[in-house]
Structure formats: structure tokens, C-alpha cells
PDB file of C-alpha atoms in Angstrom:
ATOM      1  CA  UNK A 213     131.811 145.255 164.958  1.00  0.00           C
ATOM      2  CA  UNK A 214     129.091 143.904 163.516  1.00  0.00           C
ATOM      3  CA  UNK A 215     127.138 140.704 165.506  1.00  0.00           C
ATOM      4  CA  UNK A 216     124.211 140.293 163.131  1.00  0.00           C
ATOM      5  CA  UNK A 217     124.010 137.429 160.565  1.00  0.00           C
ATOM      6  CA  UNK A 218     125.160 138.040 156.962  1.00  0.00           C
ATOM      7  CA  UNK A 219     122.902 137.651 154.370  1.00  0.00           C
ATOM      8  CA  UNK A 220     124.581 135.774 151.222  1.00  0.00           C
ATOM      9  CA  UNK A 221     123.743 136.726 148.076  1.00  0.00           C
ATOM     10  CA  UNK A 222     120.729 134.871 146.492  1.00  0.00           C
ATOM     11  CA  UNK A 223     119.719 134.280 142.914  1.00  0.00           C
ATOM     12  CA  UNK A 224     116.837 135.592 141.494  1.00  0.00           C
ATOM     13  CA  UNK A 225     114.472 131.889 140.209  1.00  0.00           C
ATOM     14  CA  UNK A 226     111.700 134.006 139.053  1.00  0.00           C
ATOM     15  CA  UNK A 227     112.376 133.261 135.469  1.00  0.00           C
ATOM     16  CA  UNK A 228     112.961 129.311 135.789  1.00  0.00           C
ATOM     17  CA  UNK A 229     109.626 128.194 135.341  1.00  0.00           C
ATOM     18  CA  UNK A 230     109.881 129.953 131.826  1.00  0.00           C
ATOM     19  CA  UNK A 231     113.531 129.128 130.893  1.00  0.00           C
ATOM     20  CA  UNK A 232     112.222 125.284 132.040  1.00  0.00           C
ATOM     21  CA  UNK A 233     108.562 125.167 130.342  1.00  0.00           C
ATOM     22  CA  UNK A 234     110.762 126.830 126.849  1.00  0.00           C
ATOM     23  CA  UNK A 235     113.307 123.850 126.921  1.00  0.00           C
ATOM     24  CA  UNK A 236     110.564 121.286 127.544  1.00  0.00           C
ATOM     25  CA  UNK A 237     108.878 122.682 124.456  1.00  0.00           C
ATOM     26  CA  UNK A 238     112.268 122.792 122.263  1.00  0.00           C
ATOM     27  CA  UNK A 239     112.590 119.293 123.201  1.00  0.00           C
ATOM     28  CA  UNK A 240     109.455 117.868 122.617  1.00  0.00           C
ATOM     29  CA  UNK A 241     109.534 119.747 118.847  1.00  0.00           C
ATOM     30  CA  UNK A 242     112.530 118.371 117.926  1.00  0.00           C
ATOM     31  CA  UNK A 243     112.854 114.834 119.495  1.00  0.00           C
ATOM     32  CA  UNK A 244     111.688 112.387 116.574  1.00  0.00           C
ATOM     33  CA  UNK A 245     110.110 109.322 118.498  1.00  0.00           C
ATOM     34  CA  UNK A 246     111.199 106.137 116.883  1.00  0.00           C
ATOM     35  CA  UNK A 247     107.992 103.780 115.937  1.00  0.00           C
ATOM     36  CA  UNK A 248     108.668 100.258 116.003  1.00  0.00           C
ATOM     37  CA  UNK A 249     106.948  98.350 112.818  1.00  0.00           C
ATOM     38  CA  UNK A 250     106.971  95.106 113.753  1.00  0.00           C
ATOM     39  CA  UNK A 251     106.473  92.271 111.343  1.00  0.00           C
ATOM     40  CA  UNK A 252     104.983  93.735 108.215  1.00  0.00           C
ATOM     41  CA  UNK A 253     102.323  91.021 106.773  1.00  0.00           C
ATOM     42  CA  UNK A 254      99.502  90.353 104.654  1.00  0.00           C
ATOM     43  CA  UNK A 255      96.781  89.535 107.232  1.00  0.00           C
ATOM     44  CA  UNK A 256      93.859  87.202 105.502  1.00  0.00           C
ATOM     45  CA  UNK A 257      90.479  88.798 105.502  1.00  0.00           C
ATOM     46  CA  UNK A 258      88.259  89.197 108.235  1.00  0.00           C
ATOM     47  CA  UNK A 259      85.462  87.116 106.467  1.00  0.00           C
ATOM     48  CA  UNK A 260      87.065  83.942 105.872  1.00  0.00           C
ATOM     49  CA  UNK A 261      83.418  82.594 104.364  1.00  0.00           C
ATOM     50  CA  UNK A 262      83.534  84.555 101.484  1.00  0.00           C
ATOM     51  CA  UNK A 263      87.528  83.542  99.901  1.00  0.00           C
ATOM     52  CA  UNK A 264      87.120  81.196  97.588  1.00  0.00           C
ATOM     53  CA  UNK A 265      88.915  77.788  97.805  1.00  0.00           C
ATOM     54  CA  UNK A 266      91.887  77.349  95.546  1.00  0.00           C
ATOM     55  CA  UNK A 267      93.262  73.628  95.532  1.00  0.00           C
ATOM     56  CA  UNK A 268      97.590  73.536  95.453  1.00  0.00           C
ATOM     57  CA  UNK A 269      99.298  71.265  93.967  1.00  0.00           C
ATOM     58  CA  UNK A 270     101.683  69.242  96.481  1.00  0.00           C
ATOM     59  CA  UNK A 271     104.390  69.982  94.037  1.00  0.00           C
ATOM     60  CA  UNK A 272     104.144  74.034  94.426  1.00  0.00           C
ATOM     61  CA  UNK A 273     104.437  73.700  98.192  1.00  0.00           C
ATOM     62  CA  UNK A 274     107.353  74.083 100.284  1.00  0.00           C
ATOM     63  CA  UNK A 275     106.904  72.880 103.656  1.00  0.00           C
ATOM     64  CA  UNK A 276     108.932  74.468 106.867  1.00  0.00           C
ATOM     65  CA  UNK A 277     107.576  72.567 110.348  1.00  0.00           C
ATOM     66  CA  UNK A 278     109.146  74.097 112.875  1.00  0.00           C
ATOM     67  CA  UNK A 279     108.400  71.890 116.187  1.00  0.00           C
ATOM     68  CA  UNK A 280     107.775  72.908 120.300  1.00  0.00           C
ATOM     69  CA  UNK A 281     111.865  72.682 120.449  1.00  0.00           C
ATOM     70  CA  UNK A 282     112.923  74.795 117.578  1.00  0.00           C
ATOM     71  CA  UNK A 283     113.611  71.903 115.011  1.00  0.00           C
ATOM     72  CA  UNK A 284     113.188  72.247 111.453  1.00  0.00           C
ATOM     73  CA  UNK A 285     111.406  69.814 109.065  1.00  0.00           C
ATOM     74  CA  UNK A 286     111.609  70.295 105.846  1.00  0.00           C
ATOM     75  CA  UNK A 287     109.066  68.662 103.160  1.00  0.00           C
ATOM     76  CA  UNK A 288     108.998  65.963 105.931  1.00  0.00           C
ATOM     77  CA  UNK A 289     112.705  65.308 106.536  1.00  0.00           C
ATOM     78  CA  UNK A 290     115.016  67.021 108.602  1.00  0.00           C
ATOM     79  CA  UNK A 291     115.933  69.962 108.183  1.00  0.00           C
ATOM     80  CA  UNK A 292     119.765  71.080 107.546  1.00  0.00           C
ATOM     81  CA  UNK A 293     121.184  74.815 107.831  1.00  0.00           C
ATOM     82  CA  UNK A 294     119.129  77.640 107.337  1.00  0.00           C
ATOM     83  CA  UNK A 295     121.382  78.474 104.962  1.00  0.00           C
ATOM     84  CA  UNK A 296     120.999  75.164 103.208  1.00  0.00           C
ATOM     85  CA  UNK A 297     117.295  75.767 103.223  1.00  0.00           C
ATOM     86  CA  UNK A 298     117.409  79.492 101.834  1.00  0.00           C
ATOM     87  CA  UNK A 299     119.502  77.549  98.545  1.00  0.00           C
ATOM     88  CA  UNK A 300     116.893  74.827  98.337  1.00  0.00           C
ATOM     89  CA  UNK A 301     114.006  77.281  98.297  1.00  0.00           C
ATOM     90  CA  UNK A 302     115.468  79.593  95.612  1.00  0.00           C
ATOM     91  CA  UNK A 303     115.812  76.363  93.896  1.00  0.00           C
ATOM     92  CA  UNK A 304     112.473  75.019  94.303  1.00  0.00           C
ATOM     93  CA  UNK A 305     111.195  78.660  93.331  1.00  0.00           C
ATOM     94  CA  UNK A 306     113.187  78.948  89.793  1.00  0.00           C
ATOM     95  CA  UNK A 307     112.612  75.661  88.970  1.00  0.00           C
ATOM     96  CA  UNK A 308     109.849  76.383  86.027  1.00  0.00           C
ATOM     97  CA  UNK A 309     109.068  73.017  85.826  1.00  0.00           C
ATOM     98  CA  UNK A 310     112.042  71.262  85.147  1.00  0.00           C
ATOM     99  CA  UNK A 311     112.380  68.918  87.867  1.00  0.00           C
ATOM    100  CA  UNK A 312     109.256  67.056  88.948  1.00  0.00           C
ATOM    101  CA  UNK A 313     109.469  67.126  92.430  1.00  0.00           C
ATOM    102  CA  UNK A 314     109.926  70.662  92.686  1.00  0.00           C
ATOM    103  CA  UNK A 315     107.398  73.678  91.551  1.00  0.00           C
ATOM    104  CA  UNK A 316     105.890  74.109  88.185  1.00  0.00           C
ATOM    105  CA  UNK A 317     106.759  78.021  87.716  1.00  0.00           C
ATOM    106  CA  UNK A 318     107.771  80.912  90.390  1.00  0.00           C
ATOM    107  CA  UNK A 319     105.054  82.313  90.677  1.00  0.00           C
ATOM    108  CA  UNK A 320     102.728  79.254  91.591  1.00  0.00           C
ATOM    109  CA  UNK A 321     105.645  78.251  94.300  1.00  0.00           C
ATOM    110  CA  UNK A 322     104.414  78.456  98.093  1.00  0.00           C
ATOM    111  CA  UNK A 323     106.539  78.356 100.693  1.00  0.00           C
ATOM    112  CA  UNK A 324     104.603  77.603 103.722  1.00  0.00           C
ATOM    113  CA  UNK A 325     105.552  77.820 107.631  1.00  0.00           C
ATOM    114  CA  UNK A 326     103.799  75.943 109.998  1.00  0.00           C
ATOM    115  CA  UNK A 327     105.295  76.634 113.913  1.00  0.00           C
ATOM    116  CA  UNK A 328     104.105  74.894 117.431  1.00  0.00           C
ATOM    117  CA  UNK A 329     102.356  76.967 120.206  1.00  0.00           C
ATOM    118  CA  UNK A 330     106.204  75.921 121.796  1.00  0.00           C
ATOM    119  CA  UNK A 331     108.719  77.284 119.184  1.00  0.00           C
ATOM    120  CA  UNK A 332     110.216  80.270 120.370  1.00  0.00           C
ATOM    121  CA  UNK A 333     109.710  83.758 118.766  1.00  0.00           C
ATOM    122  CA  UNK A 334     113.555  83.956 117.816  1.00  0.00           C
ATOM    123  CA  UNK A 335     113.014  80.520 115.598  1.00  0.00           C
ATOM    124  CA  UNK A 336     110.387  81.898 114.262  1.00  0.00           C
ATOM    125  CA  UNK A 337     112.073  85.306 112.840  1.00  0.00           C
ATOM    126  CA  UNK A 338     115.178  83.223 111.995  1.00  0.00           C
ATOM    127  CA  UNK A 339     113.039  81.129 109.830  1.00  0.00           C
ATOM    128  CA  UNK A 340     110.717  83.982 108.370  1.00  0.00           C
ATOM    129  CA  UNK A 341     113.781  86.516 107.512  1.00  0.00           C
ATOM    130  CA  UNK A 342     115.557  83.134 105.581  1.00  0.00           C
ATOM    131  CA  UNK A 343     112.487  82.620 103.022  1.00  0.00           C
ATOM    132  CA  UNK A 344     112.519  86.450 102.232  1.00  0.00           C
ATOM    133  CA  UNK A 345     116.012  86.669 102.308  1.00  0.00           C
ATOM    134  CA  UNK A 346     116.011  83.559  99.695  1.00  0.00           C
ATOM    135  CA  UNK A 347     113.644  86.012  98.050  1.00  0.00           C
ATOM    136  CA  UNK A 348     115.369  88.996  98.044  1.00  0.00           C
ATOM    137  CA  UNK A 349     118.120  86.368  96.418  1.00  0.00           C
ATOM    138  CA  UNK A 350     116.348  86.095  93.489  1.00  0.00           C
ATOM    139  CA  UNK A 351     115.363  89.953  93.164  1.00  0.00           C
ATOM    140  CA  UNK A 352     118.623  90.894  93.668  1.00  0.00           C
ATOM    141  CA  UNK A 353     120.278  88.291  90.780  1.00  0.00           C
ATOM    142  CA  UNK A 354     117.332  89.597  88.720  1.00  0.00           C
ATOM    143  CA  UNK A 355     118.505  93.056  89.217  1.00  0.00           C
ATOM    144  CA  UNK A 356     121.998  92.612  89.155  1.00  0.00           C
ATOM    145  CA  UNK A 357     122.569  93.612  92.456  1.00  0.00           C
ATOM    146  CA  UNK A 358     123.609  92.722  95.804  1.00  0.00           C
ATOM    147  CA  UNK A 359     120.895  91.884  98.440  1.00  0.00           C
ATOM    148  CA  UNK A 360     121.742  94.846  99.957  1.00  0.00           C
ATOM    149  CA  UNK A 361     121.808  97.102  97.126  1.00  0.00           C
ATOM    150  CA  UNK A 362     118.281  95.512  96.236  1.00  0.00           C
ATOM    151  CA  UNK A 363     116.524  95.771  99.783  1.00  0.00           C
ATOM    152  CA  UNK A 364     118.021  99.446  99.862  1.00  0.00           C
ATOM    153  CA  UNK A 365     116.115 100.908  96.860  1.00  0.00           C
ATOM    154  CA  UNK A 366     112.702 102.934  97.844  1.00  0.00           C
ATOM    155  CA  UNK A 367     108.984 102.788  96.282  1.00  0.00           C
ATOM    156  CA  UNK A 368     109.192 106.462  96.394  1.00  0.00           C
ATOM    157  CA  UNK A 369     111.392 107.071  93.406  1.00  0.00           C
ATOM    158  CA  UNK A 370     109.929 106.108  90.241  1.00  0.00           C
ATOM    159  CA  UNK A 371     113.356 104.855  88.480  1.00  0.00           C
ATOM    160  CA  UNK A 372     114.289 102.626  91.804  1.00  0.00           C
ATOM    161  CA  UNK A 373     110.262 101.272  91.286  1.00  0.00           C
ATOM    162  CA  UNK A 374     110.879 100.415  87.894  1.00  0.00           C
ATOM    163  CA  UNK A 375     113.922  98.489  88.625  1.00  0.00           C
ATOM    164  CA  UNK A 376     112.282  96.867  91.702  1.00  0.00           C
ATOM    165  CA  UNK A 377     109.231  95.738  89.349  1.00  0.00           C
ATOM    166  CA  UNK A 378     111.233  94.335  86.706  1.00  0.00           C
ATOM    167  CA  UNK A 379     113.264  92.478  89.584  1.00  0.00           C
ATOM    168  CA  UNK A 380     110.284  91.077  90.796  1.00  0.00           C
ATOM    169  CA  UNK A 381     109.127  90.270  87.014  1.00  0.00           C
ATOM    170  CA  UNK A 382     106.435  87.716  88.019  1.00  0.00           C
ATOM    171  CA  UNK A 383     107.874  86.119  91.034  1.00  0.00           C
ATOM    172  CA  UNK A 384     105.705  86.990  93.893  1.00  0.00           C
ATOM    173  CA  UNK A 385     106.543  86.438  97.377  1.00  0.00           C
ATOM    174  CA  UNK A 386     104.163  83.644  98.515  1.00  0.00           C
ATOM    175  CA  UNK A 387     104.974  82.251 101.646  1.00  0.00           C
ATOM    176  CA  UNK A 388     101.836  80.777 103.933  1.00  0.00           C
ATOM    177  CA  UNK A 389     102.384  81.173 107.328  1.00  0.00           C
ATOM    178  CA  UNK A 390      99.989  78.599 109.345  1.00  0.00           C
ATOM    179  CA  UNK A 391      97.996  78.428 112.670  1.00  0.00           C
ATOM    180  CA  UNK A 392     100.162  76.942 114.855  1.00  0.00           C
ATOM    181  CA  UNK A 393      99.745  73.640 116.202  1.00  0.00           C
ATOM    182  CA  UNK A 394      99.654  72.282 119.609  1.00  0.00           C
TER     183      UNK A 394
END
């Protein structure tokens, strides 16, 4: 009889550094590494000496206040829905002058959005995504598609460009978003 102490068998981890430092590599090839884009805007220039002063007509401007507890004011009354709002801005937008208290043509019509240092970031996006959905409204009717259909089509392909451009067919987006207020 044997007294000594068995060996068990024991696996050979010479090669797992490699086999480990190969599937890092796979992995950090083929992993795509989502970037967020945030809010995609037209920042004003850096110089703000050298843009020229353009006076606006009361009558082209569309006025969302948004106050320090997430209220709306709109053109200085309360404001309803969101969804009420989005209607009354592609109103005021396609109005081409026919009703005085609204904007002279679409593409003179400002929509501007003026927050408080208080309103919360989720108001804010609410509010922003409503004027360029009301927008993407009137691009979409002017393409005879759905919103969807409309936001869905890509720059990159010259026929979906075309169609985008004619959708657009002098209606720019134009909202003003303001300094917020104390």
C-alpha cells in the first residue's frame, strides 16, 4: 500500500493569457460603441458683434414661456395641451397672411422658446420635440406622408433628398430658443 499523497491531475494554463488577450481583441473589433448625439442645434456665432440686427415683426413671432414650475404661456395666455399648441403653431406657420394676428408667410414665422433657470430639462424636450414635431407636420402633409415615413427618409440618397427638399419647399424651421431667465 501506498501512504504518499496523490497528485490530481492539473491543467496545463500556459496558453490562457493568449486564448484571453485574443478574445479581448475580438471583442473590442467588433463591439460598435453607441455615441449619444444629444440635442442637435444651430449654435449662434461666437462673435455676436459682427450679426447684423434684423427687426421681427410681432406678428411672425410665436411665443412659448415656459416658467420655474413647468407652465406654459403661450403669446401671453395660458397655455393648453401640447398637443393643442403643436395645431396652433402649424396654423400660425401656414397662415400666408390671411389672418392678421398670425404670420405673414412660413418662412418669416418664428417660433420662439424662452425657459426659466427653474424649468426642468424634461419640459424643456417636451416642448422642443412639439414645435419640430408641428414641423415635421407640415413636411410630412407636403410630402404626402406620415410623420414617420417623413422623419425616416436619409440625406444620403439623392431621390429621398429630393423629396425631403420639395417637402420643405420654403418653410424653414425657425424656432429661437432664448437665454433663460431668472
Amino acid at each position: 500500500m501506498r501512504t504518499g499523497k496523490r497528485n490530481g491531475a492539473e491543467i496545463n494554463s500556459s496558453s490562457m493569457a493568449d486564448i484571453a488577450f485574443l478574445l479581448l481583441i475580438f471583442f473590442l473589433v467588433t463591439t460598435t460603441i453607441v455615441n449619444d448625439k444629444g440635442i442637435l442645434l444651430l449654435l449662434p456665432p461666437e462673435n455676436l458683434k459682427e450679426v447684423p440686427f434684423v427687426p421681427i415683426h410681432e406678428r411672425n413671432l410665436f411665443k412659448i414661456q415656459v416658467n420655474s414650475v413647468d407652465q406654459l404661456l403661450v403669446n401671453n395666455e395660458d397655455g393648453p395641451d401640447l398637443n393643442i399648441i403643436r395645431r396652433d403653431i402649424k396654423t400660425f406657420v401656414l397662415n400666408h397672411g390671411r389672418n392678421p394676428k398670425s404670420s405673414e408667410s412660413p418662412n418669416k414665422a418664428i417660433v420662439s422658446i424662452k425657459t426659466n433657470r427653474g424649468t426642468s430639462y424634461e419640459r424643456y424636450i417636451d416642448v422642443l420635440n412639439m414645435v419640430q414635431g408641428a414641423y415635421y407636420d407640415i413636411y410630412s402633409e407636403n410630402s404626402n406622408l406620415t410623420n414617420e415615413g417623413y422623419r425616416s427618409l436619409k440625406m444620403s440618397d439623392p431621390k429621398e433628398r429630393a423629396i425631403i427638399r420639395e417637402a420643405k419647399n420654403g418653410i424653414p424651421m425657425n424656432i429661437s430658443i432664448a437665454e433663460p431667465s431668472n
